XYZ file of C-alpha atoms in Angstrom:
751
model
C 209.648 -76.834 -78.709
C 207.276 -76.025 -75.836
C 209.681 -77.595 -73.344
C 212.511 -75.396 -74.639
C 210.378 -72.272 -74.296
C 209.333 -73.408 -70.822
C 212.969 -73.852 -69.792
C 213.893 -70.440 -71.218
C 210.991 -68.793 -69.415
C 212.095 -70.417 -66.188
C 215.604 -69.081 -66.773
C 214.392 -65.463 -66.939
C 211.342 -65.609 -64.698
C 211.064 -63.556 -61.526
C 212.604 -65.589 -58.690
C 209.963 -67.233 -56.511
C 211.279 -66.604 -53.052
C 210.282 -64.846 -49.885
C 209.347 -61.251 -50.569
C 212.181 -59.114 -49.381
C 212.819 -55.439 -50.139
C 215.401 -56.571 -52.702
C 213.104 -58.931 -54.625
C 210.098 -56.614 -54.483
C 212.153 -53.667 -55.772
C 213.441 -55.602 -58.759
C 210.013 -57.000 -59.576
C 208.760 -53.418 -59.819
C 211.819 -52.458 -61.862
C 211.036 -55.318 -64.241
C 207.548 -53.979 -64.921
C 208.878 -50.457 -65.405
C 211.632 -51.405 -67.833
C 209.346 -53.788 -69.718
C 206.863 -50.917 -70.104
C 209.601 -48.519 -71.272
C 210.975 -51.017 -73.799
C 207.609 -51.828 -75.313
C 206.540 -48.165 -75.344
C 209.636 -47.186 -77.322
C 209.115 -50.079 -79.745
C 205.469 -49.089 -80.222
C 206.431 -45.473 -80.869
C 209.116 -46.496 -83.358
C 206.407 -48.260 -85.339
C 204.095 -45.249 -85.136
C 206.837 -43.098 -86.724
C 207.636 -45.709 -89.383
C 205.673 -44.649 -92.467
C 205.419 -47.496 -94.933
C 202.032 -46.758 -96.448
C 199.919 -48.783 -94.003
C 198.065 -47.290 -91.002
C 200.313 -46.062 -88.207
C 198.403 -48.107 -85.619
C 199.207 -51.267 -87.570
C 202.947 -50.554 -87.799
C 202.871 -49.686 -84.097
C 201.176 -53.042 -83.359
C 203.756 -54.877 -85.465
C 206.712 -53.231 -83.730
C 205.054 -53.789 -80.333
C 204.893 -57.503 -81.151
C 208.520 -57.413 -82.255
C 209.346 -55.620 -79.017
C 207.649 -58.263 -76.855
C 209.589 -61.015 -78.591
C 212.821 -58.996 -78.572
C 212.544 -58.135 -74.871
C 212.038 -61.819 -74.090
C 214.965 -62.940 -76.257
C 217.288 -60.204 -75.030
C 216.537 -61.122 -71.428
C 217.492 -64.701 -72.203
C 220.683 -63.497 -73.858
C 221.374 -61.277 -70.860
C 220.910 -64.187 -68.493
C 223.371 -66.324 -70.449
C 225.923 -63.504 -70.661
C 225.491 -62.819 -66.979
C 226.491 -66.336 -66.018
C 229.763 -65.755 -67.811
C 230.785 -62.330 -66.570
C 229.497 -61.483 -63.115
C 227.864 -62.536 -59.907
C 224.959 -60.095 -60.060
C 221.542 -61.728 -59.899
C 220.786 -63.072 -63.371
C 217.262 -61.662 -63.130
C 218.550 -58.132 -62.439
C 221.193 -58.292 -65.142
C 218.722 -59.740 -67.644
C 216.116 -56.989 -67.313
C 218.711 -54.250 -67.760
C 220.232 -56.047 -70.709
C 216.828 -56.757 -72.235
C 215.628 -53.164 -71.830
C 218.849 -51.695 -73.222
C 218.978 -53.999 -76.222
C 215.261 -53.492 -77.009
C 215.650 -49.711 -76.902
C 218.667 -49.925 -79.237
C 216.634 -52.097 -81.613
C 213.912 -49.439 -81.596
C 216.509 -46.848 -82.590
C 217.476 -48.848 -85.639
C 213.840 -49.266 -86.613
C 212.729 -45.626 -86.387
C 213.581 -43.944 -83.108
C 216.351 -41.743 -84.480
C 217.987 -39.254 -82.163
C 221.524 -37.869 -82.177
C 223.887 -40.455 -80.727
C 224.866 -38.588 -77.571
C 221.248 -37.646 -76.814
C 219.989 -41.165 -77.413
C 222.514 -43.112 -75.356
C 222.912 -40.680 -72.461
C 219.198 -39.948 -72.428
C 218.096 -43.549 -72.404
C 220.760 -44.556 -69.890
C 219.224 -42.005 -67.540
C 215.707 -43.123 -68.476
C 216.420 -46.813 -67.849
C 217.906 -46.072 -64.431
C 215.027 -43.699 -63.640
C 212.406 -46.302 -64.634
C 214.120 -48.914 -62.489
C 214.110 -46.539 -59.506
C 210.540 -45.338 -60.123
C 208.837 -48.687 -60.627
C 211.094 -50.678 -58.318
C 210.736 -48.348 -55.347
C 207.060 -47.789 -56.152
C 206.387 -51.513 -56.076
C 208.350 -51.750 -52.865
C 206.186 -49.092 -51.244
C 202.971 -50.671 -52.529
C 203.868 -54.141 -51.232
C 204.936 -52.590 -47.888
C 207.684 -55.119 -47.204
C 210.194 -52.721 -45.674
C 210.029 -50.695 -42.518
C 212.448 -48.070 -43.815
C 210.358 -45.978 -46.188
C 212.870 -43.147 -46.604
C 215.207 -44.878 -49.072
C 212.530 -46.238 -51.471
C 210.574 -42.971 -51.250
C 213.702 -41.011 -52.116
C 214.457 -43.375 -55.008
C 210.862 -43.022 -56.209
C 211.080 -39.211 -56.162
C 214.436 -39.232 -57.963
C 213.166 -41.576 -60.680
C 209.934 -39.618 -61.096
C 211.832 -36.313 -61.244
C 214.097 -37.565 -64.019
C 211.142 -38.838 -66.075
C 209.137 -35.641 -65.561
C 212.140 -33.497 -66.501
C 212.748 -35.512 -69.674
C 209.088 -35.281 -70.701
C 209.064 -31.544 -69.997
C 212.282 -30.999 -71.946
C 211.006 -32.887 -74.992
C 207.505 -31.385 -74.883
C 208.352 -27.710 -74.430
C 209.000 -25.499 -77.452
C 212.373 -24.211 -76.257
C 213.198 -20.535 -75.882
C 214.290 -17.534 -77.878
C 217.913 -17.509 -76.766
C 218.881 -14.641 -79.077
C 216.084 -12.045 -79.069
C 216.607 -9.042 -81.331
C 214.956 -5.684 -80.670
C 215.146 -3.921 -83.986
C 213.072 -1.212 -85.615
C 213.701 -0.434 -89.262
C 213.854 3.117 -90.587
C 210.331 4.040 -91.798
C 209.859 4.629 -95.497
C 207.010 5.618 -97.776
C 204.323 2.922 -97.893
C 203.066 1.526 -101.194
C 199.520 1.619 -99.849
C 199.880 5.393 -99.385
C 200.523 5.578 -103.132
C 197.259 3.781 -103.900
C 198.872 0.419 -104.661
C 196.851 -2.637 -103.604
C 198.100 -5.576 -101.560
C 198.997 -8.481 -103.922
C 198.511 -10.926 -101.053
C 194.770 -10.286 -101.091
C 192.238 -12.184 -103.195
C 191.902 -10.988 -106.789
C 188.828 -10.466 -108.995
C 188.626 -13.931 -110.601
C 186.424 -16.816 -109.577
C 188.257 -20.108 -109.953
C 187.665 -23.833 -110.005
C 189.674 -26.725 -108.593
C 190.295 -30.088 -110.243
C 192.934 -32.765 -110.605
C 194.489 -34.523 -113.565
C 196.578 -37.667 -113.565
C 197.159 -41.172 -114.783
C 193.798 -42.298 -113.432
C 195.262 -45.492 -111.987
C 196.924 -44.299 -108.769
C 196.704 -47.098 -106.168
C 196.938 -44.830 -103.170
C 195.183 -41.581 -104.023
C 191.664 -41.417 -105.465
C 192.148 -37.774 -106.538
C 194.665 -39.060 -109.088
C 192.643 -42.171 -109.938
C 188.887 -42.282 -110.428
C 188.447 -38.651 -109.343
C 190.657 -37.070 -112.030
C 188.860 -34.717 -114.369
C 191.385 -35.119 -117.185
C 193.501 -38.253 -117.726
C 197.160 -37.530 -118.505
C 199.990 -39.513 -120.061
C 202.666 -41.460 -118.242
C 206.339 -40.812 -119.041
C 209.450 -42.994 -119.220
C 212.050 -41.620 -116.806
C 214.245 -44.718 -116.588
C 217.262 -43.105 -118.275
C 217.046 -40.032 -116.065
C 216.946 -41.937 -112.779
C 219.055 -45.093 -113.148
C 219.219 -45.244 -109.346
C 215.622 -46.511 -109.420
C 216.621 -50.079 -108.682
C 217.036 -52.707 -105.968
C 215.454 -51.903 -102.588
C 214.812 -48.268 -103.512
C 212.582 -49.392 -106.376
C 211.085 -52.562 -104.964
C 208.979 -50.999 -102.208
C 208.018 -47.995 -104.330
C 206.724 -50.176 -107.141
C 204.793 -52.331 -104.698
C 203.305 -49.242 -103.062
C 202.545 -47.114 -106.139
C 202.005 -49.830 -108.719
C 204.401 -48.382 -111.300
C 208.108 -48.076 -111.993
C 210.336 -45.466 -113.585
C 209.146 -46.375 -117.082
C 205.633 -45.137 -116.360
C 205.819 -42.155 -114.047
C 202.426 -40.406 -113.852
C 201.788 -36.730 -114.547
C 199.552 -35.845 -111.588
C 198.530 -32.299 -110.774
C 196.191 -30.334 -108.532
C 194.847 -27.332 -110.461
C 193.355 -23.992 -109.439
C 192.093 -22.374 -112.652
C 190.530 -18.928 -113.147
C 187.106 -18.967 -114.726
C 186.636 -17.057 -117.936
C 187.717 -16.898 -121.558
C 191.166 -16.383 -122.909
C 194.602 -17.736 -122.138
C 195.947 -17.521 -118.607
C 199.617 -17.568 -117.591
C 200.540 -20.794 -115.820
C 202.487 -21.416 -112.609
C 203.758 -24.845 -111.615
C 204.591 -25.535 -107.969
C 206.562 -28.624 -106.941
C 207.231 -29.852 -103.425
C 210.497 -31.132 -102.033
C 211.678 -34.283 -100.295
C 209.459 -35.653 -97.542
C 208.223 -39.113 -96.575
C 206.596 -40.275 -99.798
C 203.675 -41.795 -97.912
C 202.951 -38.402 -96.306
C 201.859 -36.619 -99.488
C 203.369 -33.177 -100.033
C 201.449 -31.699 -102.974
C 198.413 -30.781 -100.850
C 200.249 -28.059 -98.929
C 200.233 -25.225 -101.485
C 196.493 -24.636 -101.720
C 196.946 -21.233 -100.063
C 199.081 -20.163 -103.034
C 196.926 -21.889 -105.630
C 193.757 -20.180 -104.441
C 195.370 -16.739 -104.244
C 197.105 -16.882 -107.631
C 194.067 -18.323 -109.423
C 191.935 -15.491 -108.021
C 194.408 -13.080 -109.625
C 194.130 -14.691 -113.058
C 196.889 -17.326 -113.119
C 196.506 -21.072 -113.625
C 198.323 -22.677 -110.695
C 199.258 -26.359 -110.582
C 200.686 -28.221 -107.586
C 202.692 -31.100 -109.025
C 202.769 -34.568 -107.456
C 206.303 -36.010 -107.355
C 205.878 -37.935 -104.119
C 206.977 -41.166 -105.784
C 210.613 -39.966 -105.985
C 210.682 -38.833 -102.350
C 212.401 -40.666 -99.525
C 210.851 -43.652 -97.814
C 211.857 -46.274 -95.260
C 213.660 -48.324 -97.916
C 215.929 -45.488 -99.010
C 216.417 -41.953 -100.303
C 217.984 -41.178 -103.680
C 220.264 -38.649 -101.910
C 219.853 -36.038 -104.617
C 220.481 -38.368 -107.551
C 216.832 -37.877 -108.475
C 217.193 -34.106 -108.936
C 217.306 -34.201 -112.771
C 214.056 -36.143 -112.933
C 212.384 -33.724 -110.524
C 213.147 -30.876 -112.948
C 212.399 -32.895 -116.086
C 208.944 -33.840 -114.784
C 208.000 -30.151 -114.589
C 208.724 -29.832 -118.298
C 206.756 -33.000 -119.067
C 203.760 -31.450 -117.286
C 204.098 -28.414 -119.568
C 204.251 -30.828 -122.508
C 200.950 -32.339 -121.355
C 199.401 -28.880 -121.107
C 200.622 -28.136 -124.635
C 198.820 -31.248 -125.908
C 195.606 -30.140 -124.247
C 196.137 -26.567 -125.381
C 196.321 -27.618 -129.039
C 193.437 -30.128 -128.941
C 190.295 -28.357 -130.167
C 188.138 -31.123 -128.734
C 189.564 -30.754 -125.232
C 188.005 -28.554 -122.549
C 191.434 -27.041 -121.854
C 191.924 -25.943 -125.453
C 193.746 -22.591 -125.550
C 193.401 -22.137 -121.783
C 197.097 -21.960 -120.842
C 199.477 -19.272 -122.060
C 202.630 -21.341 -122.523
C 204.588 -18.228 -123.429
C 204.159 -17.020 -119.871
C 205.285 -19.620 -117.346
C 206.750 -19.458 -113.845
C 208.269 -22.537 -112.228
C 208.062 -22.658 -108.439
C 209.664 -25.151 -106.098
C 210.076 -25.726 -102.382
C 213.118 -27.407 -100.808
C 214.473 -29.896 -103.381
C 211.725 -28.570 -105.623
C 213.385 -25.166 -105.269
C 216.488 -26.646 -106.867
C 214.441 -28.608 -109.404
C 212.812 -25.437 -110.775
C 216.127 -23.870 -111.979
C 217.175 -27.272 -113.325
C 213.967 -27.382 -115.377
C 214.526 -23.817 -116.596
C 217.989 -24.811 -117.797
C 216.844 -28.109 -119.344
C 214.153 -26.134 -121.177
C 216.776 -24.744 -123.572
C 218.797 -27.946 -124.106
C 218.487 -30.513 -126.881
C 219.759 -33.462 -124.846
C 219.826 -34.618 -121.236
C 223.393 -33.723 -120.181
C 223.820 -36.911 -118.120
C 222.680 -39.229 -120.920
C 222.370 -37.951 -124.503
C 220.084 -40.875 -125.369
C 217.345 -38.708 -123.854
C 216.389 -35.966 -126.306
C 214.823 -32.718 -125.173
C 212.419 -30.616 -127.206
C 210.791 -28.181 -124.813
C 211.539 -24.476 -125.364
C 208.569 -23.160 -123.383
C 208.173 -19.527 -122.406
C 209.569 -19.771 -118.879
C 209.757 -16.195 -117.643
C 210.545 -16.724 -113.982
C 211.673 -19.107 -111.243
C 210.610 -19.027 -107.585
C 212.726 -21.029 -105.133
C 211.276 -21.442 -101.639
C 213.842 -22.547 -99.023
C 215.696 -24.375 -101.799
C 218.467 -26.914 -101.694
C 221.544 -26.343 -103.811
C 224.235 -28.805 -104.893
C 221.975 -31.849 -104.520
C 222.433 -32.123 -108.290
C 226.122 -32.468 -109.088
C 225.954 -29.811 -111.818
C 225.849 -26.096 -111.087
C 222.896 -24.491 -112.849
C 223.682 -21.135 -114.481
C 220.666 -19.219 -115.745
C 220.563 -16.255 -118.067
C 217.906 -13.624 -118.780
C 215.239 -14.898 -116.425
C 213.503 -13.450 -113.357
C 214.186 -15.070 -109.996
C 212.730 -14.914 -106.491
C 213.995 -16.909 -103.526
C 212.609 -17.042 -99.977
C 214.343 -18.407 -96.886
C 213.563 -18.617 -93.185
C 216.220 -18.062 -90.538
C 214.819 -20.901 -88.393
C 214.864 -23.454 -91.202
C 216.415 -26.462 -89.464
C 216.177 -28.594 -92.618
C 218.015 -26.295 -95.052
C 219.749 -24.118 -92.485
C 221.381 -21.689 -94.922
C 220.096 -19.347 -97.612
C 221.092 -21.631 -100.491
C 218.828 -19.711 -102.860
C 221.401 -16.914 -102.706
C 223.953 -19.183 -104.338
C 221.634 -19.716 -107.308
C 220.972 -15.956 -107.210
C 224.697 -15.394 -107.843
C 224.523 -17.738 -110.857
C 221.883 -15.712 -112.723
C 223.143 -13.264 -115.338
C 221.421 -10.642 -117.501
C 222.866 -10.143 -120.975
C 220.237 -8.723 -123.342
C 218.313 -5.469 -123.540
C 215.114 -6.703 -121.870
C 214.340 -5.985 -118.229
C 214.913 -8.797 -115.710
C 215.356 -8.842 -111.980
C 216.431 -11.242 -109.261
C 215.507 -10.856 -105.635
C 215.646 -12.662 -102.320
C 213.879 -12.420 -98.972
C 215.289 -13.693 -95.670
C 212.503 -14.048 -93.086
C 213.639 -14.061 -89.482
C 211.717 -16.696 -87.539
C 210.377 -18.606 -90.547
C 211.067 -22.330 -90.734
C 211.208 -24.823 -93.598
C 207.908 -26.640 -93.247
C 205.372 -23.848 -92.798
C 205.690 -22.822 -96.448
C 203.805 -26.103 -96.990
C 200.608 -26.376 -94.938
C 200.884 -30.160 -94.638
C 204.511 -30.073 -93.408
C 203.965 -27.525 -90.699
C 205.835 -26.476 -87.590
C 208.486 -29.170 -87.298
C 211.330 -29.506 -89.795
C 211.713 -33.188 -89.072
C 209.802 -36.153 -87.783
C 209.483 -37.604 -84.299
C 211.382 -38.159 -82.144
C 214.015 -35.706 -83.462
C 211.424 -32.943 -83.744
C 211.146 -32.945 -79.927
C 214.675 -31.521 -79.798
C 213.914 -28.611 -82.137
C 213.817 -25.119 -80.678
C 210.519 -23.906 -82.125
C 209.782 -21.072 -79.664
C 211.419 -18.349 -81.832
C 209.426 -19.353 -84.921
C 206.726 -17.159 -86.372
C 203.302 -18.701 -86.916
C 202.260 -20.511 -90.075
C 199.724 -17.787 -90.826
C 202.408 -15.095 -90.612
C 204.884 -17.071 -92.693
C 202.377 -17.845 -95.417
C 201.137 -14.249 -95.479
C 204.671 -13.063 -96.204
C 205.050 -15.740 -98.890
C 201.732 -14.796 -100.502
C 202.575 -11.102 -100.734
C 206.042 -11.634 -102.204
C 205.146 -14.464 -104.561
C 202.026 -12.715 -105.886
C 203.970 -9.460 -106.324
C 206.679 -11.328 -108.236
C 204.099 -13.015 -110.461
C 202.374 -9.690 -111.196
C 205.722 -8.058 -112.003
C 206.815 -10.864 -114.331
C 203.561 -11.553 -116.169
C 202.085 -8.051 -116.240
C 205.277 -5.962 -116.196
C 203.842 -4.360 -113.087
C 206.621 -2.202 -111.641
C 204.410 -0.904 -108.821
C 205.858 -3.588 -106.581
C 209.549 -2.880 -107.207
C 209.921 -1.171 -103.832
C 208.888 -4.207 -101.796
C 211.657 -6.316 -103.364
C 214.170 -3.654 -102.328
C 212.862 -2.735 -98.898
C 210.179 -4.686 -97.031
C 209.489 -1.621 -94.898
C 207.563 -0.179 -97.859
C 204.809 -2.744 -97.180
C 205.002 -2.798 -93.392
C 201.209 -2.472 -93.184
C 200.688 -5.619 -95.293
C 202.991 -7.889 -93.312
C 203.463 -9.059 -89.731
C 206.060 -7.043 -87.841
C 209.065 -9.291 -88.439
C 212.674 -8.765 -89.468
C 212.931 -9.141 -93.250
C 216.143 -8.837 -95.271
C 215.917 -8.020 -98.983
C 218.411 -8.678 -101.752
C 217.860 -7.311 -105.225
C 219.505 -6.712 -108.592
C 218.069 -5.966 -112.027
C 219.322 -5.654 -115.565
C 219.330 -1.851 -115.240
C 221.998 -2.029 -112.554
C 225.561 -1.036 -113.367
C 228.159 -2.688 -111.149
C 230.933 -0.400 -109.916
C 232.620 -2.937 -107.640
C 231.767 -6.463 -106.514
C 235.107 -7.992 -105.413
C 234.874 -10.857 -107.867
C 237.525 -9.713 -110.372
C 240.797 -10.686 -108.654
C 242.529 -11.049 -105.276
C 244.086 -7.583 -105.284
C 242.271 -5.664 -102.535
C 243.333 -2.291 -103.997
C 241.615 -2.692 -107.386
C 237.983 -2.578 -108.516
C 235.939 -3.853 -111.427
C 236.140 -0.704 -113.559
C 239.470 -0.178 -115.268
C 241.678 2.153 -113.262
C 239.478 2.075 -110.145
C 241.215 1.653 -106.792
C 240.221 1.033 -103.170
C 241.914 2.679 -100.207
C 241.556 2.011 -96.465
C 242.648 4.403 -93.714
C 242.947 3.668 -89.975
C 241.122 0.342 -90.381
C 241.625 -2.512 -87.910
C 240.473 -5.096 -90.449
C 240.532 -4.905 -94.239
C 240.373 -7.963 -96.414
C 238.535 -9.462 -99.364
C 237.156 -12.913 -98.750
C 234.764 -15.574 -99.935
C 231.564 -15.485 -97.897
C 230.605 -18.772 -96.296
C 227.481 -20.263 -94.788
C 227.297 -21.370 -91.168
C 228.546 -24.858 -92.105
C 231.614 -23.308 -93.832
C 230.349 -24.127 -97.333
C 230.781 -21.339 -99.888
C 228.068 -18.792 -100.648
C 229.542 -18.417 -104.146
C 230.145 -14.741 -103.452
C 233.102 -12.548 -102.504
C 233.031 -9.412 -100.347
C 235.229 -6.892 -98.562
C 235.363 -7.122 -94.769
C 236.053 -3.765 -93.147
C 236.512 -3.316 -89.411
C 237.189 -0.163 -87.412
C 237.774 0.692 -83.781
C 238.398 4.284 -82.858
C 241.078 4.205 -80.183
C 241.511 7.989 -80.078
C 239.907 11.176 -81.315
C 242.573 11.379 -84.015
C 241.467 8.126 -85.595
C 239.434 8.704 -88.781
C 238.725 5.284 -90.272
C 237.546 5.420 -93.893
C 237.190 3.134 -96.885
C 237.152 4.673 -100.388
C 236.582 3.575 -103.967
C 238.187 5.955 -106.448
C 237.541 5.979 -110.187
C 240.014 6.938 -112.876
C 237.207 8.162 -115.140
C 234.268 10.208 -113.912
C 230.997 8.341 -113.343
C 228.215 10.459 -114.818
C 225.156 10.919 -112.611
C 221.932 12.876 -112.388
C 219.227 13.310 -109.780
C 217.167 10.364 -111.122
C 219.852 7.810 -110.299
C 220.443 5.854 -107.105
C 223.471 4.342 -105.457
C 222.993 0.601 -104.903
C 224.829 -1.167 -102.094
C 224.681 -4.739 -100.817
C 226.133 -5.164 -97.337
C 225.760 -6.810 -93.943
C 226.967 -6.413 -90.395
C 229.926 -8.677 -89.646
C 231.091 -10.419 -86.490
C 232.367 -7.647 -84.275
C 234.066 -10.247 -82.104
C 236.977 -10.086 -84.547
C 237.798 -6.639 -83.121
C 238.097 -7.780 -79.511
C 241.362 -7.812 -77.653
C 242.239 -10.765 -75.438
C 241.328 -8.667 -72.412
C 237.902 -7.872 -73.861
C 237.343 -11.520 -74.714
C 238.035 -12.494 -71.127
C 235.643 -9.854 -69.835
C 233.075 -10.850 -72.477
C 232.692 -7.275 -73.647
C 230.569 -7.012 -76.744
C 228.434 -4.409 -78.473
C 224.724 -4.965 -78.048
C 223.198 -6.506 -81.152
C 220.217 -4.190 -80.719
C 222.336 -1.200 -81.782
C 222.404 -0.806 -85.550
C 225.664 0.255 -87.123
C 225.743 3.789 -88.441
C 228.273 5.493 -90.693
C 228.272 8.182 -93.345
C 228.640 7.729 -97.096
C 230.163 10.558 -99.065
C 230.196 11.182 -102.802
C 232.996 13.323 -104.232
C 233.200 14.643 -107.788
C 236.079 15.746 -110.004
C 235.602 19.407 -108.959
C 236.034 18.609 -105.278
C 232.353 18.902 -104.390
C 231.195 16.563 -101.658
C 227.767 15.335 -100.548
C 227.012 12.922 -97.714
C 224.344 11.168 -95.690
C 224.066 8.840 -92.715
C 223.118 5.308 -93.740
C 220.672 5.059 -90.836
C 218.573 7.852 -92.390
C 217.907 5.635 -95.406
C 217.724 2.210 -93.828
C 219.129 0.532 -90.740
C 221.548 -2.326 -91.223
C 219.995 -5.469 -89.756
C 222.013 -6.727 -86.767
C 223.504 -10.191 -86.843
C 220.798 -12.818 -86.423
C 222.027 -15.617 -84.174
C 220.084 -18.853 -84.468
C 219.760 -21.854 -82.163
C 217.882 -24.585 -84.020
C 217.814 -27.177 -81.248
C 217.322 -26.859 -77.517
C 220.786 -28.182 -76.693
C 223.320 -25.518 -77.608
C 226.206 -27.962 -77.990
C 224.190 -30.086 -80.373
C 223.322 -26.969 -82.375
C 227.011 -26.298 -83.031
C 227.717 -29.909 -83.929
C 224.793 -30.374 -86.320
C 224.488 -26.919 -87.897
C 227.765 -25.062 -87.432
C 227.995 -21.394 -86.475
C 225.053 -19.654 -84.845
C 225.308 -16.855 -87.427
C 226.142 -16.430 -91.110
C 226.463 -13.258 -93.205
C 223.322 -12.329 -95.131
C 223.956 -9.234 -97.301
C 220.979 -6.931 -97.781
C 220.132 -4.393 -100.454
C 220.207 -0.615 -100.010
C 218.917 1.790 -102.652
C 220.064 5.346 -101.927
C 218.703 8.026 -104.290
C 221.375 10.481 -105.380
C 219.036 13.316 -104.447
C 219.080 12.017 -100.832
C 222.690 13.104 -100.468
C 222.820 16.565 -98.944
C 223.391 19.238 -101.613
C 223.858 16.546 -104.271
C 221.434 17.992 -106.791
C 223.080 21.423 -106.559
C 226.778 20.618 -106.489
C 227.718 17.121 -107.665
C 228.690 16.910 -111.325
C 229.774 13.279 -111.339
C 231.209 10.635 -109.039
C 234.966 10.462 -108.679
C 235.050 8.797 -105.274
C 232.709 6.927 -102.932
C 233.876 7.179 -99.349
C 232.636 5.311 -96.290
C 233.462 7.339 -93.162
C 233.089 5.333 -89.977
C 232.463 8.346 -87.793
C 229.112 7.502 -86.222
C 229.784 4.263 -84.376
C 232.886 3.762 -82.233
C 233.538 0.304 -83.614
C 232.032 -2.117 -86.085
C 232.587 -4.693 -88.781
C 231.008 -4.195 -92.199
C 230.703 -6.778 -94.976
C 230.576 -4.875 -98.254
C 229.306 -7.084 -101.059
C 228.561 -4.940 -104.114
C 228.222 -1.284 -105.091
C 226.497 -0.075 -108.236
C 224.208 2.475 -109.880
C 220.848 2.067 -111.494
C 220.489 3.511 -114.984
């Protein structure tokens, strides 16, 4: 065996000959490429989370790299003898370096294909030039120093540029200068900031199975032991390689899932409403439930039991991801936690006896957890698991609200329709994990049908990412090395992002549990709390059970008809008029239809308008408000070929303005300019990664329509309180801006 190894080493060893510029250069190149290969292998191990220390996986992959580089060089030498006359030593080091780097990619050095291969081709050549010419200069075996010095500078420049490109945060390629129309502040009305600490002292503890192999807080440190649950029929995909490593790591299988929770509990007597928070998909060895302490502490101080649920064991790992097949069990586990709390609540001997108000529950989820929360709310009312009726349900808890933070949608192959429940969803524009506002699709699938008051609302936060809603996930929506390609410069800070989340989530909780309508304004217009939030662009959506829809473009494909019987729509002098299904940047449906209205005044005679006329009068009074959901569209649709060639385009810093007129059956008319109520947010163009071409390929369009809510009091219309008797027509007159494209989503009245 030793003789074979000796012969192989001789085959690939550096030729022992007189030192010439050629041999010295390639000896240096050998050291450089060997260093590069082993560095990449070491890094691939450092990124490979398997539940053992990163330094150990890095050491293992380094060892693999040493062996692989040696074997690949041998293979390269053999191949070389077959195909070319290049020095076998030179061919072998290039072949060995290339093959070792490719092996590292398959272990854990994932980058987009074109970036990886082009990037490392340049890096391998640069390392050869850098180390080869450097060694040549050090050994001083050539009189001509210009060529090796030039090669050294070129190689060094390429390496420095690559390091700089990967290390820098990117740039804000699409800055938006936008100031919203001021409105009356809630603080000026004596209303306190819900994002500030409340009056309750609170305590922190954990509960769990008590036998967790990996986490002492769910083992010997638990205050209250909890039951395990059999989830085998809900997650049949728990098998083969996906189960084998998990069971070895955690020490349990799908028949004995633990109920582990981190609890922030208000101190004091009496029942407290309870909020469950569940994380999303992340490397299971990098625990995700720790990252919501900022919410737990705030909500507990305001009198709400808050529990961060551990579901790390169903997250992705190196041996596989369930690819969304685990979504039902994510939701079901939330309900099993409530079942555990019910047991404690009814046990007179338990310290948690009558502590939780199980008639007042909010389910909160982030990422896949944001889809799991609505699933749980739906399962709560079912008698059987819809995917396998051998699993019986008997929950029926008092779930009053759902909060979905940067949620997924469609991971579960069933669409979840919810009825008579409150809903809040948050989304960041720079979320490079879930790049679209998928919470809006669930928003569309929530209906109100009884006489109680419910509301649904959404908040789009320009500059927020996916991970900073969870303190342990942080700035990068992906792991190394891919995270080095992310364009993080336009992101807001974690402190800013979490402050916005705290204010909106706490306000939602107060509104749902305490029927506190003081915060209604912030769900409709973030400008009403401008002094509580960082100065960022925020887009609100809102609808409640007191809203009466006049038109929403969902009823048919006839663009001239509306929802109310006999209502009609009329367009005059419009360049574009169509009804269409709104789509996200990746062309997937938003589950919502809208009218797209474009105008371009070519002459002074042009008077573009869009009207909705009603056959029967719509009764109004001065206490009502007109409700409109709309967004600015892509004005590029209005360009002529000549304008496209000259790249003429309206500045995105200029907000669209137009007038809205109300006409009654007696011919009275009242109007206002939309900009006096609220400015329409300009299109927000996003570049998630530093390479623009890669952004298009991986994410789709740089922009997607995001309708926002406008509440326009009837008394704001000029002369409305004196003259208008009813509404017979709503007319949009595009007389303030020369051209524009408006996406009109829904029009209604509050009542």
